[in-house]
Coordinates of N, CA and C in Angstrom, one line a residue:
M1 N 3.6 -20.8 -27.8 CA 4.3 -20.3 -26.8 C 3.8 -21.0 -25.4
E2 N 4.5 -21.6 -24.6 CA 4.4 -22.3 -23.2 C 4.1 -21.2 -22.2
L3 N 3.1 -21.4 -21.5 CA 2.7 -20.4 -20.6 C 3.7 -20.7 -19.2
S4 N 4.2 -19.5 -18.6 CA 4.9 -19.4 -17.4 C 4.1 -20.2 -16.4
S5 N 4.8 -20.6 -15.3 CA 4.3 -21.1 -13.9 C 3.3 -20.3 -13.4
L6 N 3.7 -18.8 -13.6 CA 2.7 -18.0 -12.6 C 1.7 -17.9 -13.4
E7 N 1.8 -17.8 -14.7 CA 0.4 -17.5 -15.5 C -0.5 -18.8 -15.4
K8 N 0.2 -20.1 -15.3 CA -0.5 -21.2 -15.2 C -1.5 -21.2 -13.7
Q9 N -0.8 -20.7 -12.8 CA -1.2 -20.6 -11.4 C -2.4 -19.6 -11.4
L10 N -2.2 -18.5 -12.1 CA -3.5 -17.5 -11.8 C -4.4 -17.8 -12.8
L11 N -4.1 -18.4 -13.8 CA -5.3 -18.9 -14.6 C -6.0 -19.8 -14.2
Q12 N -5.3 -20.7 -13.4 CA -6.2 -21.6 -12.5 C -7.3 -21.1 -11.9
S13 N -7.3 -20.0 -11.3 CA -8.4 -19.5 -10.5 C -9.5 -19.0 -11.5
V14 N -9.1 -19.2 -13.0 CA -10.3 -18.6 -14.0 C -11.0 -19.8 -14.3
D15 N -10.3 -21.0 -14.5 CA -10.7 -22.3 -14.9 C -9.7 -23.3 -14.5
A16 N -10.2 -24.4 -13.7 CA -9.4 -25.5 -13.3 C -9.1 -26.5 -14.6
D17 N -9.3 -26.0 -15.5 CA -8.9 -26.8 -16.8 C -7.5 -26.3 -17.0
S18 N -6.5 -26.7 -16.5 CA -5.2 -25.9 -16.7 C -4.5 -26.7 -18.1
R19 N -4.0 -25.8 -18.9 CA -3.0 -26.1 -19.9 C -1.7 -25.5 -20.0
N20 N -1.1 -26.1 -20.8 CA 0.3 -25.5 -20.6 C 1.0 -24.8 -21.8
D21 N 0.3 -24.8 -22.8 CA 0.4 -24.0 -24.1 C -0.6 -23.0 -24.4
E22 N -0.1 -21.8 -25.0 CA -1.0 -20.7 -25.3 C -2.1 -21.4 -26.3
E23 N -1.5 -21.8 -27.2 CA -2.2 -22.4 -28.6 C -3.6 -23.3 -28.1
E24 N -3.3 -24.1 -26.7 CA -4.3 -25.0 -26.4 C -5.4 -24.2 -25.7
L25 N -5.4 -23.0 -25.4 CA -6.4 -22.3 -24.7 C -7.5 -22.2 -25.6
R26 N -8.7 -22.2 -24.5 CA -9.8 -21.7 -25.2 C -9.9 -20.2 -25.5
R27 N -11.0 -19.8 -26.3 CA -11.1 -18.3 -26.5 C -11.2 -17.5 -25.3
Y28 N -12.0 -17.9 -24.3 CA -11.9 -16.8 -22.9 C -10.6 -17.1 -22.3
Q29 N -10.1 -18.0 -22.2 CA -9.0 -18.2 -21.5 C -7.8 -17.4 -22.2
K30 N -7.8 -17.4 -23.5 CA -6.7 -16.5 -24.2 C -6.9 -14.9 -23.8
E31 N -8.5 -14.6 -23.9 CA -8.6 -13.4 -23.5 C -8.5 -12.9 -22.0
A32 N -8.4 -14.1 -21.2 CA -7.9 -13.6 -19.9 C -6.4 -13.7 -19.8
L33 N -5.7 -14.4 -20.6 CA -4.2 -14.4 -20.3 C -3.6 -13.0 -21.0
K34 N -4.3 -12.4 -22.1 CA -4.2 -11.0 -22.6 C -4.3 -10.2 -21.3
Q35 N -5.4 -10.2 -20.7 CA -5.6 -9.2 -19.7 C -4.3 -9.3 -18.6
L36 N -4.1 -10.4 -18.3 CA -3.2 -10.7 -17.4 C -1.9 -10.4 -17.8
R37 N -1.2 -10.5 -18.9 CA 0.0 -10.0 -19.4 C -0.1 -8.6 -19.5
G38 N -1.2 -8.1 -19.9 CA -1.3 -6.6 -19.8 C -0.8 -5.9 -18.6
A39 N -1.7 -6.7 -17.4 CA -1.6 -6.0 -16.2 C 0.1 -6.0 -15.8
F40 N 0.8 -7.4 -16.1 CA 2.0 -7.5 -15.7 C 3.1 -6.4 -16.3
R41 N 2.8 -6.3 -17.7 CA 3.4 -5.1 -18.2 C 3.1 -3.9 -17.4
Y42 N 1.9 -3.5 -17.5 CA 1.6 -2.0 -16.7 C 2.4 -1.7 -15.5
M43 N 2.1 -2.9 -14.4 CA 3.2 -2.8 -13.2 C 4.4 -2.9 -13.4
Q44 N 4.8 -3.6 -14.4 CA 6.4 -3.4 -14.5 C 7.0 -2.1 -15.0
E45 N 6.1 -1.7 -15.8 CA 6.6 -0.2 -16.2 C 6.3 0.7 -15.1
K46 N 5.3 0.7 -14.2 CA 5.0 1.5 -13.3 C 6.2 1.6 -12.1
Y47 N 6.3 0.2 -11.9 CA 7.1 -0.1 -10.7 C 8.4 -1.0 -10.9
P48 N 9.1 -0.4 -11.8 CA 10.3 -1.1 -12.5 C 11.2 -1.9 -11.4
D49 N 11.4 -1.1 -10.2 CA 12.6 -1.7 -9.2 C 11.7 -2.3 -8.1
T50 N 10.3 -2.7 -8.3 CA 9.7 -3.0 -7.0 C 9.4 -4.7 -7.1
E51 N 9.6 -5.5 -6.2 CA 9.3 -6.7 -6.1 C 7.7 -7.0 -5.9
I52 N 7.0 -7.7 -6.7 CA 5.6 -7.5 -6.5 C 5.2 -9.1 -6.3
R53 N 4.4 -9.4 -5.6 CA 3.9 -10.9 -5.2 C 2.4 -10.9 -5.8
W54 N 2.2 -12.0 -6.5 CA 1.0 -12.1 -7.2 C -0.1 -13.0 -6.5
R55 N -1.2 -12.6 -6.2 CA -2.0 -13.4 -5.4 C -3.3 -14.4 -6.0
L56 N -4.0 -13.3 -6.5 CA -5.3 -13.9 -7.4 C -5.7 -13.0 -8.6
F57 N -6.2 -13.9 -9.6 CA -6.6 -13.0 -10.7 C -8.1 -13.5 -11.0
D58 N -8.9 -12.4 -11.1 CA -10.4 -12.7 -11.6 C -10.5 -11.7 -12.7
P59 N -10.6 -12.2 -14.2 CA -10.5 -11.4 -15.4 C -12.0 -10.8 -15.7
L60 N -11.8 -9.7 -16.4 CA -13.1 -9.1 -16.9 C -13.6 -9.8 -17.8
T61 N -15.0 -10.0 -17.8 CA -15.7 -11.1 -18.7 C -17.0 -10.2 -19.0
R62 N -17.9 -10.9 -20.0 CA -19.2 -9.9 -20.2 C -19.8 -9.9 -19.3
I63 N -19.8 -10.5 -18.1 CA -21.0 -10.3 -16.9 C -20.3 -9.6 -15.7
T64 N -19.2 -9.3 -15.8 CA -18.4 -8.5 -14.9 C -18.1 -7.1 -15.0
E65 N -18.3 -6.3 -14.1 CA -17.8 -4.9 -14.3 C -16.5 -4.7 -14.7
R66 N -15.5 -5.2 -14.1 CA -14.2 -5.2 -14.2 C -13.3 -6.3 -13.6
G67 N -12.4 -6.6 -14.2 CA -11.3 -7.5 -13.8 C -10.4 -7.1 -12.5
V68 N -9.9 -8.0 -11.8 CA -9.2 -7.8 -10.8 C -8.0 -8.7 -10.5
L69 N -6.9 -8.2 -10.4 CA -5.7 -8.9 -10.2 C -5.3 -8.4 -8.8
I70 N -4.9 -9.5 -7.9 CA -4.6 -9.0 -6.6 C -3.2 -9.1 -6.0
C71 N -2.3 -8.4 -5.7 CA -1.1 -8.2 -5.6 C -0.7 -7.5 -4.2
S72 N 0.7 -7.8 -3.8 CA 1.3 -7.5 -2.6 C 2.6 -7.1 -2.6
L73 N 3.0 -6.4 -1.7 CA 4.6 -6.3 -1.5 C 5.2 -7.4 -0.5
P74 N 6.3 -7.8 -0.8 CA 7.0 -9.0 0.0 C 7.1 -8.9 1.5
D75 N 7.0 -7.5 2.2 CA 7.3 -7.2 3.4 C 5.9 -6.3 3.9
H76 N 4.9 -6.6 3.4 CA 3.4 -6.0 3.7 C 2.4 -7.0 3.7
T77 N 1.4 -6.9 4.6 CA 0.3 -7.4 5.0 C -0.8 -7.4 4.1
S78 N -0.9 -6.1 3.4 CA -1.8 -5.4 3.0 C -1.9 -5.9 1.4
F79 N -3.3 -6.4 0.9 CA -3.3 -6.5 -0.4 C -3.8 -5.6 -1.4
H80 N -3.5 -5.3 -2.6 CA -3.8 -4.5 -3.5 C -4.6 -4.7 -4.7
K81 N -5.6 -4.1 -5.2 CA -6.2 -4.6 -6.6 C -5.7 -3.8 -7.5
I82 N -5.3 -4.4 -8.6 CA -5.1 -4.1 -9.9 C -6.5 -3.9 -10.6
N83 N -7.1 -2.9 -11.2 CA -8.3 -2.8 -11.6 C -8.1 -3.0 -13.3
I84 N -9.0 -3.9 -14.0 CA -8.9 -4.0 -15.3 C -10.1 -3.7 -15.9
L85 N -10.1 -2.7 -17.0 CA -11.3 -2.1 -17.7 C -11.3 -2.1 -19.3
L86 N -12.1 -2.1 -19.8 CA -12.2 -2.1 -21.4 C -12.7 -0.8 -21.8
R87 N -11.8 0.3 -22.4 CA -12.3 1.2 -22.9 C -11.6 1.8 -24.2
Q88 N -12.8 1.6 -25.3 CA -12.4 1.5 -26.9 C -11.6 0.3 -27.1
N89 N -12.1 -0.7 -26.8 CA -11.4 -1.8 -27.2 C -10.1 -2.2 -26.8
E90 N -9.9 -1.5 -25.8 CA -8.4 -1.4 -25.3 C -8.4 -1.7 -23.7
Y91 N -7.8 -2.6 -23.2 CA -7.7 -2.7 -21.7 C -7.0 -1.6 -21.1
V92 N -7.5 -1.0 -19.9 CA -6.7 0.1 -19.2 C -6.6 -0.5 -17.8
Y93 N -5.4 0.1 -16.9 CA -5.2 -0.6 -15.9 C -5.1 0.5 -14.8
S94 N -5.5 0.2 -13.5 CA -5.3 1.2 -12.6 C -4.9 0.2 -11.2
D95 N -4.3 0.9 -10.3 CA -3.9 0.0 -9.0 C -3.8 1.2 -7.8
T96 N -3.6 0.5 -6.4 CA -3.5 1.1 -5.4 C -2.3 0.9 -4.5
L97 N -1.5 -0.1 -5.3 CA -0.3 -0.2 -4.6 C 0.6 1.0 -4.4
Y98 N 0.6 2.0 -5.0 CA 1.4 3.1 -4.9 C 1.5 3.8 -3.5
G99 N 0.4 3.4 -2.8 CA 0.0 3.6 -1.2 C 1.3 3.2 -0.3
D100 N 1.4 2.0 -0.6 CA 2.3 1.4 0.3 C 3.5 1.9 0.0
L101 N 4.0 2.3 -1.1 CA 5.2 3.1 -1.5 C 5.5 4.8 -1.0
I102 N 4.4 5.3 -1.1 CA 4.5 6.7 -0.7 C 4.1 7.0 0.6
R103 N 3.6 6.2 1.5 CA 3.2 6.0 2.9 C 4.1 6.9 3.9
D104 N 5.2 6.4 3.9 CA 6.4 6.6 4.9 C 6.6 8.3 4.5
R105 N 6.7 8.7 3.4 CA 7.0 10.1 3.0 C 5.7 11.0 3.4
Y106 N 4.4 10.6 3.1 CA 3.4 11.2 3.5 C 3.1 11.4 4.8
D107 N 3.4 10.2 5.6 CA 3.2 10.2 7.0 C 4.1 11.2 7.8
E108 N 5.3 11.2 7.3 CA 6.3 12.1 7.7 C 5.9 13.3 7.5
A109 N 5.3 13.9 6.8 CA 5.0 15.4 6.4 C 3.6 15.5 7.2
V110 N 2.9 14.6 7.4 CA 1.6 15.0 8.1 C 2.2 15.2 9.5
C111 N 3.0 14.6 10.3 CA 3.5 14.6 11.7 C 4.3 15.7 11.5
A112 N 5.1 16.1 10.8 CA 5.8 17.4 10.8 C 4.9 18.6 10.9
C113 N 3.8 18.5 10.2 CA 2.7 19.5 9.8 C 2.1 19.7 11.5
L114 N 1.9 18.6 12.1 CA 1.2 18.7 13.5 C 2.1 18.9 14.7
K115 N 3.3 18.6 14.4 CA 4.4 18.7 15.5 C 4.2 19.9 16.5
E116 N 3.9 21.0 16.0 CA 3.7 22.2 16.8 C 2.7 22.2 17.9
F117 N 1.6 21.3 17.4 CA 0.4 21.4 18.3 C 0.5 19.9 19.0
I118 N 0.8 18.7 18.5 CA 0.8 17.6 19.1 C 2.8 17.1 19.2
P119 N 3.5 17.2 20.0 CA 4.8 16.8 19.9 C 5.2 15.3 19.6
N120 N 4.2 14.7 20.2 CA 4.4 13.1 20.1 C 3.3 12.6 19.4
I121 N 3.6 12.4 18.2 CA 2.7 11.9 17.2 C 3.4 10.7 16.4
R122 N 2.4 9.6 15.9 CA 2.9 8.9 14.8 C 1.6 8.9 13.8
A123 N 1.9 8.4 12.7 CA 0.8 8.4 11.4 C 0.9 7.1 10.7
Y124 N -0.3 6.8 10.0 CA -0.3 5.6 9.1 C -1.4 5.8 8.2
T125 N -1.1 6.0 6.9 CA -2.2 6.5 6.1 C -2.4 5.4 5.1
V126 N -3.4 5.2 4.7 CA -3.9 4.3 3.6 C -4.7 5.0 2.6
F127 N -4.1 4.6 1.0 CA -4.9 5.6 0.1 C -5.8 4.5 -0.8
Y128 N -7.0 4.7 -0.8 CA -8.0 4.0 -1.5 C -8.3 4.4 -3.3
T129 N -7.8 5.5 -3.5 CA -8.0 5.8 -5.1 C -7.1 4.9 -6.0
S130 N -7.8 4.1 -6.8 CA -7.2 3.6 -7.6 C -6.6 4.6 -8.7
C131 N -5.2 4.4 -9.1 CA -4.6 5.5 -10.2 C -4.1 4.5 -11.4
G132 N -3.7 5.4 -12.5 CA -3.2 4.7 -13.4 C -1.5 5.0 -13.3
S133 N -1.1 5.4 -14.4 CA 0.5 5.9 -14.3 C 0.7 7.1 -13.6
E134 N -0.5 8.1 -13.8 CA -0.1 9.3 -13.2 C 0.2 9.6 -11.8
I135 N 0.1 8.4 -10.8 CA 0.6 8.4 -9.5 C 1.3 7.0 -9.4
S136 N 2.4 7.1 -8.9 CA 3.4 5.8 -8.5 C 4.2 6.1 -7.4
G137 N 5.0 5.1 -7.2 CA 5.7 5.1 -6.0 C 6.9 6.2 -6.0
R138 N 6.9 6.5 -7.1 CA 8.1 8.1 -7.1 C 7.4 9.1 -7.4
S139 N 6.1 9.4 -7.1 CA 5.6 10.6 -7.1 C 6.0 11.4 -6.0
S140 N 6.1 12.6 -6.0 CA 6.5 13.8 -5.4 C 5.2 14.1 -4.2
L141 N 5.6 14.7 -3.2 CA 4.6 15.0 -2.1 C 3.7 16.1 -2.6
S142 N 3.9 16.8 -3.5 CA 3.3 17.9 -4.0 C 2.4 17.3 -5.2
E143 N 2.8 16.1 -5.9 CA 2.0 15.6 -6.8 C 0.8 14.8 -6.3
I144 N 1.1 14.3 -5.2 CA 0.3 13.5 -4.3 C -1.0 14.2 -3.8
I145 N -0.7 15.4 -3.2 CA -1.7 16.6 -2.6 C -2.4 17.1 -3.5
S146 N -1.7 17.4 -4.8 CA -2.5 18.4 -5.6 C -3.2 17.5 -6.5
H147 N -3.0 16.1 -6.7 CA -3.8 15.2 -7.6 C -5.1 15.6 -7.7
V148 N -5.9 15.6 -9.0 CA -7.2 15.7 -9.3 C -7.6 14.5 -10.1
P149 N -8.6 13.8 -9.6 CA -9.3 14.0 -8.4 C -8.6 13.6 -7.4
L150 N -9.2 14.3 -6.1 CA -8.5 13.9 -4.9 C -8.1 12.6 -4.3
L151 N -7.1 12.0 -4.0 CA -6.8 10.9 -3.7 C -7.3 10.6 -2.5
V152 N -8.4 9.5 -2.2 CA -9.1 9.4 -1.3 C -8.0 8.7 0.0
R153 N -8.0 9.0 1.0 CA -7.2 8.7 2.0 C -7.5 8.7 3.4
H154 N -7.3 7.5 4.1 CA -7.6 7.7 5.6 C -6.2 7.6 6.6
T155 N -6.3 8.4 7.5 CA -4.9 8.5 8.2 C -5.0 8.4 9.7
D156 N -4.5 7.1 10.4 CA -4.4 7.0 11.7 C -3.6 7.9 12.3
L157 N -4.1 8.7 13.4 CA -2.9 9.2 14.1 C -2.8 8.9 15.6
F158 N -1.6 8.6 15.9 CA -1.3 8.0 17.4 C -0.7 9.0 18.3
V159 N -1.3 9.3 19.5 CA -1.0 10.4 20.1 C -0.5 10.0 21.7
C160 N 0.6 10.6 22.2 CA 0.7 10.4 23.7 C 1.5 11.5 24.2
P161 N 0.7 12.2 25.3 CA -0.2 11.9 26.1 C -1.6 12.3 24.9
P162 N -2.7 11.7 25.4 CA -3.9 11.9 24.7 C -4.0 13.5 24.5
A163 N -4.6 13.7 23.2 CA -4.7 15.2 22.7 C -5.6 15.0 21.3
G164 N -6.3 16.4 21.2 CA -7.4 16.2 20.1 C -6.6 17.2 19.2
I165 N -7.3 17.4 17.9 CA -7.3 18.0 16.8 C -7.9 19.5 17.1
T166 N -7.1 20.6 17.4 CA -7.6 21.8 17.4 C -7.8 22.4 16.2
A167 N -8.6 23.5 16.4 CA -9.1 24.4 15.1 C -7.6 24.7 14.5
E168 N -6.5 25.1 15.0 CA -5.4 25.6 14.4 C -4.6 24.4 13.9
A169 N -4.7 23.2 14.5 CA -4.1 22.2 13.9 C -5.0 21.7 12.8
A170 N -6.2 21.9 12.6 CA -6.9 21.6 11.4 C -6.6 22.4 10.5
D171 N -6.4 23.6 10.6 CA -6.2 24.7 9.7 C -5.1 24.4 9.0
A172 N -3.9 24.0 9.8 CA -2.5 23.9 9.4 C -2.6 22.5 8.5
L173 N -3.2 21.5 8.6 CA -3.5 20.4 7.9 C -4.1 21.0 6.5
R174 N -5.0 21.7 6.7 CA -5.8 22.0 5.5 C -4.9 23.0 4.6
K175 N -4.0 23.8 5.1 CA -3.2 24.7 4.1 C -2.2 23.8 3.5
E176 N -1.8 22.8 4.4 CA -0.6 21.9 3.3 C -1.3 21.0 2.6
G177 N -2.7 20.9 2.5 CA -3.5 19.7 1.6 C -3.6 18.4 2.0
F178 N -3.6 18.5 3.5 CA -3.7 17.1 3.9 C -5.2 16.8 4.1
F179 N -6.1 16.7 3.2 CA -7.4 16.3 3.4 C -7.7 14.9 3.5
G180 N -8.8 14.7 4.0 CA -9.0 13.0 4.2 C -9.8 12.8 5.4
A181 N -9.9 11.4 5.8 CA -10.6 10.9 7.2 C -9.5 10.6 8.1
Y182 N -9.7 11.0 9.2 CA -8.6 10.8 10.1 C -9.3 10.1 11.6
S183 N -8.2 9.0 11.9 CA -8.8 8.4 13.3 C -7.7 8.8 14.3
I184 N -8.1 9.1 15.3 CA -7.0 9.6 16.4 C -7.1 8.6 17.5
Y185 N -5.9 8.0 17.7 CA -5.7 7.0 18.7 C -4.7 7.5 20.1
S186 N -5.5 7.9 21.0 CA -4.8 8.2 22.4 C -4.5 7.3 23.5
T187 N -3.3 7.7 24.0 CA -2.9 6.4 25.0 C -2.0 7.4 26.1
E188 N -1.8 6.8 27.3 CA -1.1 7.3 28.5 C 0.3 6.6 28.3
D189 N 0.2 5.6 27.7 CA 1.3 4.4 27.8 C 2.5 4.8 26.8
R190 N 3.4 5.3 27.3 CA 4.5 5.9 26.5 C 5.3 4.7 25.7
E191 N 5.5 3.5 26.5 CA 6.1 2.4 26.3 C 5.5 2.1 24.8
L192 N 4.1 1.6 25.0 CA 3.5 1.3 24.0 C 3.6 2.4 22.8
F193 N 3.4 3.5 23.0 CA 3.5 4.5 21.8 C 4.7 4.6 21.2
E194 N 5.9 4.5 21.7 CA 7.4 4.4 21.2 C 7.4 3.0 20.4
H195 N 6.9 1.9 21.1 CA 7.5 0.5 20.8 C 6.2 -0.2 20.3
G196 N 5.2 -0.1 20.3 CA 4.2 -0.9 20.0 C 3.9 -0.7 18.4
S197 N 3.2 -2.1 18.0 CA 2.8 -1.8 16.7 C 1.5 -1.2 16.3
Y198 N 1.1 -0.8 15.4 CA 0.0 0.0 15.0 C -1.3 -0.8 15.7
E199 N -1.1 -2.0 15.3 CA -2.3 -3.0 15.7 C -2.4 -2.7 17.2
Q200 N -1.2 -2.9 17.8 CA -1.4 -2.9 19.2 C -1.9 -1.6 19.6
L201 N -1.6 -0.4 19.2 CA -2.1 0.8 19.6 C -3.3 0.9 19.3
R202 N -3.9 0.8 18.1 CA -5.3 0.6 17.7 C -6.0 -0.1 18.9
A203 N -5.6 -1.3 19.3 CA -6.4 -2.1 20.0 C -6.4 -1.8 21.6
S204 N -5.6 -0.8 22.0 CA -5.4 -0.3 23.5 C -5.3 1.0 23.7
S205 N -5.9 1.8 22.7 CA -6.2 3.1 22.8 C -7.4 3.9 22.7
I206 N -7.6 5.0 23.0 CA -8.9 5.6 23.1 C -8.8 6.3 21.5
R207 N -10.3 6.1 20.9 CA -10.2 6.4 19.7 C -11.4 7.6 19.2
S208 N -11.0 8.6 18.4 CA -11.8 9.7 17.9 C -11.7 9.6 16.7
N209 N -12.7 10.6 16.1 CA -12.7 10.5 14.3 C -12.6 12.3 14.2
F210 N -11.9 12.4 13.2 CA -12.0 13.8 12.6 C -11.8 13.6 11.2
N211 N -12.8 14.5 10.3 CA -12.9 14.4 9.1 C -12.4 15.9 8.6
L212 N -11.7 15.7 7.5 CA -11.2 17.0 6.9 C -11.2 17.0 5.3
F213 N -12.0 17.6 4.6 CA -12.1 17.4 3.3 C -12.1 19.0 2.5
E214 N -11.6 19.0 1.5 CA -11.4 19.9 0.6 C -12.8 20.9 0.6
G215 N -12.8 22.2 0.7 CA -14.0 23.0 1.0 C -14.7 23.0 2.1
L216 N -14.3 22.4 3.2 CA -15.1 22.6 4.3 C -14.0 23.5 5.1
K217 N -14.7 24.4 5.9 CA -14.0 25.5 6.9 C -13.5 24.7 8.1
E218 N -14.2 23.9 8.7 CA -13.6 23.1 9.8 C -13.9 21.6 9.7
G219 N -12.9 21.0 10.4 CA -13.0 19.6 10.4 C -14.1 19.3 11.5
T220 N -14.6 17.9 11.6 CA -15.7 17.6 12.5 C -15.2 16.5 13.2
A221 N -15.2 16.6 14.3 CA -14.7 15.8 15.5 C -15.7 15.0 16.1
S222 N -15.5 13.6 16.5 CA -16.5 12.8 16.8 C -16.0 12.0 17.9

């Protein structure tokens, strides 16, 4: 079977010895191709309506702990890892791409939770936990919040005028299950707050940190 142009492109990161037909591949190349095609199937089943850009492939070998396929969404600058592990002679896959797809819903809920305490607020969350099919872009907010083990996440909060997280605000986040690490970026510039990019806000605002993890009675600010 002839390899697709995408398969040949990604396999070149494994070996510069490029071949056009599957039957011509060496044994380790065939194993890498098996991992790659498995990752494609996994992502297609998990994100059937999502266009994905494929960036780089580093297969699982005898001397590596895991294989990695790097991908991104067309309109996003962040890259995501698809982890490839071998379990009971079968390749298993997990990824972090879901974070880009659920971010807007999650951030809207965080802002709604804090509106009573901080009227002018924006949020941007990054999810770090690599998940299999149990969490996808179609997962509900309750599934995201109640997932076990806890999805590791970091939320940037942008506020104008400057405001901190009070004990009451922290308690509201805790009750709704919005655990994680927070960075608070405060600015007096209303124009920047309303129209600036997240990168501009991070560069031009005063930053403080706040951690809220399950089981802690209070967040810690610094």
